[in-house]
Every structure is written in structure tokens, then in C-alpha cells.
PDB file of C-alpha atoms in Angstrom:
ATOM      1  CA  UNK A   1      18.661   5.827   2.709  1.00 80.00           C
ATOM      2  CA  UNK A   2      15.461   4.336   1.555  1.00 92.00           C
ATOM      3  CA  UNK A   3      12.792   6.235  -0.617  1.00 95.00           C
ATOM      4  CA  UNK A   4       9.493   5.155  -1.485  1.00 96.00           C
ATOM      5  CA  UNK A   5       7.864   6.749  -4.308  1.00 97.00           C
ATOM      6  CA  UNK A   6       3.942   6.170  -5.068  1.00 97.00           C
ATOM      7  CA  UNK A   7       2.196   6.272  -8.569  1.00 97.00           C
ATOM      8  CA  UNK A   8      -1.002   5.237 -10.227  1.00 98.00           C
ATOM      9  CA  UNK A   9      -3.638   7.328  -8.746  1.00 98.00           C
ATOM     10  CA  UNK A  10      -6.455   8.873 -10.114  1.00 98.00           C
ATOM     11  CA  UNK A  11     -10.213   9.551 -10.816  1.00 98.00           C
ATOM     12  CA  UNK A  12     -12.707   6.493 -11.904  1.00 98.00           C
ATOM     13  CA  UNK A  13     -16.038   5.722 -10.811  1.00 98.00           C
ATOM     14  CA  UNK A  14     -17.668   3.492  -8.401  1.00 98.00           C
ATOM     15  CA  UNK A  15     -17.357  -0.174  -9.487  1.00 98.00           C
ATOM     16  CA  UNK A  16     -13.898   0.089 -11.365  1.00 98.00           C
ATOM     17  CA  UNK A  17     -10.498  -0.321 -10.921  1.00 98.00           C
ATOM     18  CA  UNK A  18      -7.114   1.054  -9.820  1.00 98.00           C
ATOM     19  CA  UNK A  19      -3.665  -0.855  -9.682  1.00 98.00           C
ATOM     20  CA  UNK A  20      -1.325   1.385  -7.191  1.00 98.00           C
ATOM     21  CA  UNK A  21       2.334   1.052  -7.869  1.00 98.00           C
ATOM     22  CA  UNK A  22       5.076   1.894  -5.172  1.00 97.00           C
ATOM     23  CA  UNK A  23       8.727   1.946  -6.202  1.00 96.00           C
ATOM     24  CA  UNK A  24      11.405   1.270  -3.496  1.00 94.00           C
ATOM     25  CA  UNK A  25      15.196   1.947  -3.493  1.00 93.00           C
ATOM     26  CA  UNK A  26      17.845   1.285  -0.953  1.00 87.00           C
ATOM     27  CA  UNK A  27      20.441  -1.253   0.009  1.00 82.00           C
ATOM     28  CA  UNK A  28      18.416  -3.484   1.166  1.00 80.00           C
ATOM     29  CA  UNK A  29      14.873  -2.627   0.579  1.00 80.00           C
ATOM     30  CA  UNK A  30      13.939  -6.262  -0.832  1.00 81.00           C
ATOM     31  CA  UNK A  31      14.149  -6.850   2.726  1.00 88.00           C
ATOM     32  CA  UNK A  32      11.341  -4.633   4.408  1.00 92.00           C
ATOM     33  CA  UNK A  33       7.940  -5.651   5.076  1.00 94.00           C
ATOM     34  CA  UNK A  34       5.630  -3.741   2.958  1.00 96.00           C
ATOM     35  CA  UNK A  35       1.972  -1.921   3.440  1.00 97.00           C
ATOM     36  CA  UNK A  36      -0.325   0.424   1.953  1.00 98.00           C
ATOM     37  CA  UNK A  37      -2.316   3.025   3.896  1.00 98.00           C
ATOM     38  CA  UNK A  38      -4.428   5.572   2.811  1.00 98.00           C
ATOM     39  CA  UNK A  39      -6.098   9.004   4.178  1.00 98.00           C
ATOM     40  CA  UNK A  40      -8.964  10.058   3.490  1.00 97.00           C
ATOM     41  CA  UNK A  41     -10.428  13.621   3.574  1.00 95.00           C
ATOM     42  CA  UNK A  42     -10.503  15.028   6.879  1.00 96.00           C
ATOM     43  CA  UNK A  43      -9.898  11.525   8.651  1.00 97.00           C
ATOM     44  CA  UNK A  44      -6.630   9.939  10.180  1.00 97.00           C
ATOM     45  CA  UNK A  45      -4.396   7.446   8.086  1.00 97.00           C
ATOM     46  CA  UNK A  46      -5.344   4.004   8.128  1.00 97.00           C
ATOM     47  CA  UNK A  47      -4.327   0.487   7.629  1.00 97.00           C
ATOM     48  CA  UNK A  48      -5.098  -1.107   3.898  1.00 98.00           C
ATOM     49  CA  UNK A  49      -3.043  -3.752   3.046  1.00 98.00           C
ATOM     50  CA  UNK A  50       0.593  -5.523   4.252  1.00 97.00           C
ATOM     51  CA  UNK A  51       2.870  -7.768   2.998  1.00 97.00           C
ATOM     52  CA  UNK A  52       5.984  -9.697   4.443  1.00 94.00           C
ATOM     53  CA  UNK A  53       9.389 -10.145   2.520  1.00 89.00           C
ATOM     54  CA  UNK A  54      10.262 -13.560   3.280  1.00 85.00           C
ATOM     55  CA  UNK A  55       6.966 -15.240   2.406  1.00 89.00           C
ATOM     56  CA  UNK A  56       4.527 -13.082   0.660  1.00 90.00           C
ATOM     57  CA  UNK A  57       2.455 -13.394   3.743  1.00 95.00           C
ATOM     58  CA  UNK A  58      -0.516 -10.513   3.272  1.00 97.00           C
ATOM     59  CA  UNK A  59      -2.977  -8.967   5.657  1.00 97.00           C
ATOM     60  CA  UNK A  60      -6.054  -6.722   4.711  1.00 98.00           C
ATOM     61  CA  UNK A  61      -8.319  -4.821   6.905  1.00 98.00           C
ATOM     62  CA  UNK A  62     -12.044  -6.227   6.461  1.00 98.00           C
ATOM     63  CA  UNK A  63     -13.034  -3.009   3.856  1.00 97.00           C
ATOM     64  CA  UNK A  64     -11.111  -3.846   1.537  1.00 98.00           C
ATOM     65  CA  UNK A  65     -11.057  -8.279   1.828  1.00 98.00           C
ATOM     66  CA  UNK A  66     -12.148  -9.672  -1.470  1.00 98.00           C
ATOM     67  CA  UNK A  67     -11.492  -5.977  -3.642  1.00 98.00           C
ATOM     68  CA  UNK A  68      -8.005  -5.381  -3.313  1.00 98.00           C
ATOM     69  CA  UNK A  69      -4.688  -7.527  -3.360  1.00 98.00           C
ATOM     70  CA  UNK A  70      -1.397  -6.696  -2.307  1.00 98.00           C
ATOM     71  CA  UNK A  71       1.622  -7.719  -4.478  1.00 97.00           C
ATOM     72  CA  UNK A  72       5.451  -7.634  -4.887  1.00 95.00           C
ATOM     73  CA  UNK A  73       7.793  -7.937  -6.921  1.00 93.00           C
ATOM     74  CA  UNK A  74      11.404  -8.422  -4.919  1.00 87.00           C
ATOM     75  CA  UNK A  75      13.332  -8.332  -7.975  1.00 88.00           C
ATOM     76  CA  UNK A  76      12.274  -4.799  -9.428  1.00 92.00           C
ATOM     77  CA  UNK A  77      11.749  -3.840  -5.737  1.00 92.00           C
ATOM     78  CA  UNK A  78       7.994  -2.873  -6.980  1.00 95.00           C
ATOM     79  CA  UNK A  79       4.799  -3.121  -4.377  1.00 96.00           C
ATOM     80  CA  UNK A  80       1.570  -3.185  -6.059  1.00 98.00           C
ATOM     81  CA  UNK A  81      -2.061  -2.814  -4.775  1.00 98.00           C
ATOM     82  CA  UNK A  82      -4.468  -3.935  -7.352  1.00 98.00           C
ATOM     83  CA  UNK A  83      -7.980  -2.481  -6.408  1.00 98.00           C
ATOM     84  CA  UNK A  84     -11.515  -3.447  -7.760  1.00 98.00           C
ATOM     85  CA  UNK A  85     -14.886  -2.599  -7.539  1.00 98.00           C
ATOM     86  CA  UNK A  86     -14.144   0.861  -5.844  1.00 98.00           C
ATOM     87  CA  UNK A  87     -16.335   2.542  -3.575  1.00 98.00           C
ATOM     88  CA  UNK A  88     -16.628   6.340  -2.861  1.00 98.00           C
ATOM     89  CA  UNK A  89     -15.303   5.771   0.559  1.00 97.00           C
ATOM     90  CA  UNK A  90     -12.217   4.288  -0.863  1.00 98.00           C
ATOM     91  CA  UNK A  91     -11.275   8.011  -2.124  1.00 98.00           C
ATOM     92  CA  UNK A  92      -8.232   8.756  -0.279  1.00 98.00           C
ATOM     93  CA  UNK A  93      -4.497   9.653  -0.640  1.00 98.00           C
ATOM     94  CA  UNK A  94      -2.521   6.081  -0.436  1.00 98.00           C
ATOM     95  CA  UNK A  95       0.705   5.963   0.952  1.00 98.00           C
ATOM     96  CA  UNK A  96       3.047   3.381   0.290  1.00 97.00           C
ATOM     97  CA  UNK A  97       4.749   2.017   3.627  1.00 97.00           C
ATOM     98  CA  UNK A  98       7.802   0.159   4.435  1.00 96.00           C
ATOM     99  CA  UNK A  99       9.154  -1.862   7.958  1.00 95.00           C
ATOM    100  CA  UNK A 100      11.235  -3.888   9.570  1.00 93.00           C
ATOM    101  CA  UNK A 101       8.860  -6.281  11.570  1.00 91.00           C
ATOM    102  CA  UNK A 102       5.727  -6.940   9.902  1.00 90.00           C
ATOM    103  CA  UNK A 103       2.263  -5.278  10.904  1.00 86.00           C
ATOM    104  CA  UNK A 104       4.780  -3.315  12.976  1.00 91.00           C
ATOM    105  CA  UNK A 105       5.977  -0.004  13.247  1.00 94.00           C
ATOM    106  CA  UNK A 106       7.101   1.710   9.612  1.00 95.00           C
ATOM    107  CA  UNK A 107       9.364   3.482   9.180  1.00 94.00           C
ATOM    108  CA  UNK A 108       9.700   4.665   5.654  1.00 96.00           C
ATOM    109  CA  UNK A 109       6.632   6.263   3.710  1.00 97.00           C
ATOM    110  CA  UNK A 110       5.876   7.644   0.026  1.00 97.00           C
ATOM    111  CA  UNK A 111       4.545  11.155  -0.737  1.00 97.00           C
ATOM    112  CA  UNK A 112       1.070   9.591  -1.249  1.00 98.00           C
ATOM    113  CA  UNK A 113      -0.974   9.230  -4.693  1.00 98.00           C
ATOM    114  CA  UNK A 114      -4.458  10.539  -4.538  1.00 98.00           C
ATOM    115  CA  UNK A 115      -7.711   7.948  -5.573  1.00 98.00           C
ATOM    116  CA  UNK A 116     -10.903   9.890  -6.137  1.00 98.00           C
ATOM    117  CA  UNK A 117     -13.983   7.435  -6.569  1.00 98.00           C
ATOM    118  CA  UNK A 118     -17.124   9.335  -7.768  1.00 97.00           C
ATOM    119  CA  UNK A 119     -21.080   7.746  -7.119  1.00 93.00           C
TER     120      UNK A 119
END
């Protein structure tokens, strides 16, 4: 059984800054591949951020390169997405994701933590 579990969300205004924090527990959860996607309203989920377990290799989609950074922490099985100068489109709920082959398919997901930028 794993279970990720989301926190950090909230309201701020455009220009500042958010750190997202996703706990993980398991057996072997240190082990997955992890990502952050988000939702915003009315619009399908989409890809934010990934990073691999073995070498802290990350991937971003191009909206968020150069504001946000994905980070873990195998030992406290903690993922973290640190993100800066926020944008009103960035207001979204963010799921925390977790997989077994990286930039592939997930298979274990948070309940989501809501990030409301206001203009």
C-alpha cells in the first residue's frame, strides 16, 4: 500500500512563492519516480514537474522552467516543489504523483492541495 498525501497550498499573489510538500509511505516508496501535476479550473490535469529515484534526474514542462524546482528527500520519503514568481495561471489543485518508470505511467496520486494566485 502506498499513500501520498499533499500539503502546502494556498492563496498569495502574483510574483510570490509557494513550496508544495508531498509525504509518501510504503515499503518501498524511496524507490518510485516522483512528479507533480496540477489541474486547473475547468481544464484537464497536466504535467509540472518529475523526478527519478536513483539520480535526482528532473524534468519540467516549459511553463514552469526557471520558477519552480522539484526536490526530494529519500530519507524522510518527502517530495517538494518549490515555486516562485507565481502567475495567475499557475492557480490549480497540485497533485503529488508517484511511478515505477520515470515520465511513465503513475500509479499512485495524493488528494491534491489547492494554489490560488490572484493579479
Amino acid at each position: 500500500q502506498v499513500q501520498l498525501v499533499e500539503s502546502g497550498g494556498g492563496l498569495v499573489q502574483a510574483g510570490g512563492s509557494l513550496r508544495l510538500s508531498c509525504a509518501a509511505s510504503g515499503r518501498t516508496v524511496s524507490r518510485l519516480h516522483m512528479g507533480w501535476f496540477r489541474q486547473p479550473p475547468g481544464k484537464e490535469r497536466e504535467f509540472v514537474a518529475a523526478i527519478s529515484w536513483s539520480t535526482n534526474n528532473t524534468y519540467y514542462a516549459e511553463s514552469v522552467k526557471g520558477r519552480f524546482t522539484i526536490s526530494r528527500d529519500n530519507a524522510k520519503n518527502m517530495v517538494y516543489l518549490q515555486m516562485n514568481s507565481l502567475k495567475p495561471e499557475d492557480t490549480a489543485i497540485y497533485y503529488c504523483g508517484g511511478s515505477w518508470d520515470y515520465l511513465k505511467k503513475y500509479d499512485y496520486w495524493g488528494q491534491g492541495t489547492q494554489v490560488t494566485v490572484s493579479s
